[in-house]
PDB file of C-alpha atoms in Angstrom:
ATOM      1  CA  MET A 223      17.387   2.674  -8.612  1.00 73.00           C
ATOM      2  CA  ASN A 224      14.695   0.130  -7.747  1.00 85.00           C
ATOM      3  CA  SER A 225      11.873   0.585  -5.259  1.00 88.00           C
ATOM      4  CA  LYS A 226      13.549  -1.601  -2.621  1.00 90.00           C
ATOM      5  CA  THR A 227      16.626   0.638  -2.679  1.00 94.00           C
ATOM      6  CA  SER A 228      14.460   3.766  -2.630  1.00 93.00           C
ATOM      7  CA  LEU A 229      12.584   2.497   0.415  1.00 92.00           C
ATOM      8  CA  GLN A 230      15.843   1.681   2.165  1.00 94.00           C
ATOM      9  CA  ILE A 231      17.153   5.215   1.524  1.00 95.00           C
ATOM     10  CA  LEU A 232      13.896   6.755   2.752  1.00 94.00           C
ATOM     11  CA  ARG A 233      14.010   4.708   5.950  1.00 93.00           C
ATOM     12  CA  GLN A 234      17.634   5.668   6.576  1.00 95.00           C
ATOM     13  CA  THR A 235      16.999   9.347   5.870  1.00 96.00           C
ATOM     14  CA  TYR A 236      13.709   9.675   7.749  1.00 96.00           C
ATOM     15  CA  THR A 237      14.273   7.247  10.617  1.00 91.00           C
ATOM     16  CA  GLY A 238      11.024   6.673  12.477  1.00 88.00           C
ATOM     17  CA  SER A 239       8.970   8.717  10.011  1.00 92.00           C
ATOM     18  CA  VAL A 240       8.310   6.042   7.387  1.00 93.00           C
ATOM     19  CA  PHE A 241       5.582   3.472   7.926  1.00 94.00           C
ATOM     20  CA  ASN A 242       6.505  -0.202   7.948  1.00 94.00           C
ATOM     21  CA  THR A 243       3.654  -1.226   5.659  1.00 95.00           C
ATOM     22  CA  VAL A 244       4.392  -1.346   1.949  1.00 94.00           C
ATOM     23  CA  ILE A 245       1.486  -1.198  -0.505  1.00 93.00           C
ATOM     24  CA  PRO A 246       2.233  -3.579  -3.377  1.00 91.00           C
ATOM     25  CA  ARG A 247       1.602  -2.566  -6.954  1.00 88.00           C
ATOM     26  CA  ASN A 248      -0.714  -5.009  -8.639  1.00 90.00           C
ATOM     27  CA  THR A 249      -3.444  -5.292 -11.225  1.00 95.00           C
ATOM     28  CA  ASP A 250      -6.209  -5.322  -8.610  1.00 96.00           C
ATOM     29  CA  LEU A 251      -5.571  -1.653  -7.833  1.00 95.00           C
ATOM     30  CA  ARG A 252      -5.583  -0.764 -11.521  1.00 95.00           C
ATOM     31  CA  ASP A 253      -8.752  -2.772 -12.142  1.00 97.00           C
ATOM     32  CA  ALA A 254     -10.539  -1.218  -9.173  1.00 97.00           C
ATOM     33  CA  HIS A 255      -9.648   2.252 -10.431  1.00 96.00           C
ATOM     34  CA  PHE A 256     -10.758   1.350 -13.967  1.00 97.00           C
ATOM     35  CA  ASN A 257     -14.117   0.185 -12.564  1.00 97.00           C
ATOM     36  CA  LYS A 258     -14.403   3.373 -10.438  1.00 98.00           C
ATOM     37  CA  ARG A 259     -14.430   1.409  -7.201  1.00 98.00           C
ATOM     38  CA  ASP A 260     -12.199   1.365  -4.176  1.00 97.00           C
ATOM     39  CA  ILE A 261     -10.029  -1.685  -3.642  1.00 96.00           C
ATOM     40  CA  PHE A 262     -12.060  -2.787  -0.606  1.00 97.00           C
ATOM     41  CA  SER A 263     -15.344  -3.049  -2.496  1.00 97.00           C
ATOM     42  CA  PHE A 264     -13.655  -4.334  -5.654  1.00 97.00           C
ATOM     43  CA  TYR A 265     -11.632  -7.155  -4.087  1.00 96.00           C
ATOM     44  CA  SER A 266     -11.318  -6.959  -0.315  1.00 96.00           C
ATOM     45  CA  LYS A 267      -9.013  -9.996  -0.082  1.00 96.00           C
ATOM     46  CA  SER A 268      -6.412  -8.690  -2.522  1.00 96.00           C
ATOM     47  CA  THR A 269      -2.878  -8.165  -1.260  1.00 96.00           C
ATOM     48  CA  ALA A 270      -3.293  -4.422  -1.814  1.00 96.00           C
ATOM     49  CA  ALA A 271      -6.506  -4.242   0.239  1.00 97.00           C
ATOM     50  CA  LEU A 272      -4.905  -6.243   3.030  1.00 97.00           C
ATOM     51  CA  ALA A 273      -1.869  -3.959   2.944  1.00 97.00           C
ATOM     52  CA  TYR A 274      -4.067  -0.837   3.111  1.00 96.00           C
ATOM     53  CA  ASN A 275      -5.865  -2.326   6.125  1.00 96.00           C
ATOM     54  CA  LYS A 276      -2.490  -2.954   7.738  1.00 97.00           C
ATOM     55  CA  LEU A 277      -1.436   0.632   6.996  1.00 96.00           C
ATOM     56  CA  ILE A 278      -4.651   1.987   8.528  1.00 96.00           C
ATOM     57  CA  GLY A 279      -3.949  -0.066  11.643  1.00 96.00           C
ATOM     58  CA  GLU A 280      -0.376   1.190  11.745  1.00 95.00           C
ATOM     59  CA  LEU A 281      -1.498   4.782  11.223  1.00 94.00           C
ATOM     60  CA  PHE A 282      -3.998   4.655  14.069  1.00 93.00           C
ATOM     61  CA  GLN A 283      -2.000   2.115  16.101  1.00 87.00           C
ATOM     62  CA  ILE A 284      -4.989  -0.161  16.513  1.00 57.00           C
TER      63      ILE A 284
END
């Protein structure tokens, strides 16, 4: 099962309880962790950092 299928199953099972934002897996997250930094201070314009910002907005409905 791939992650797209897993997400689809989660959204069908937990309708309305799964956020819309998807955090992509990429090397920026790994590199930030390796350098003991958060993704925002490591590379704030990475797709992961932008996705986390979007998730924060979705979480707090800003």
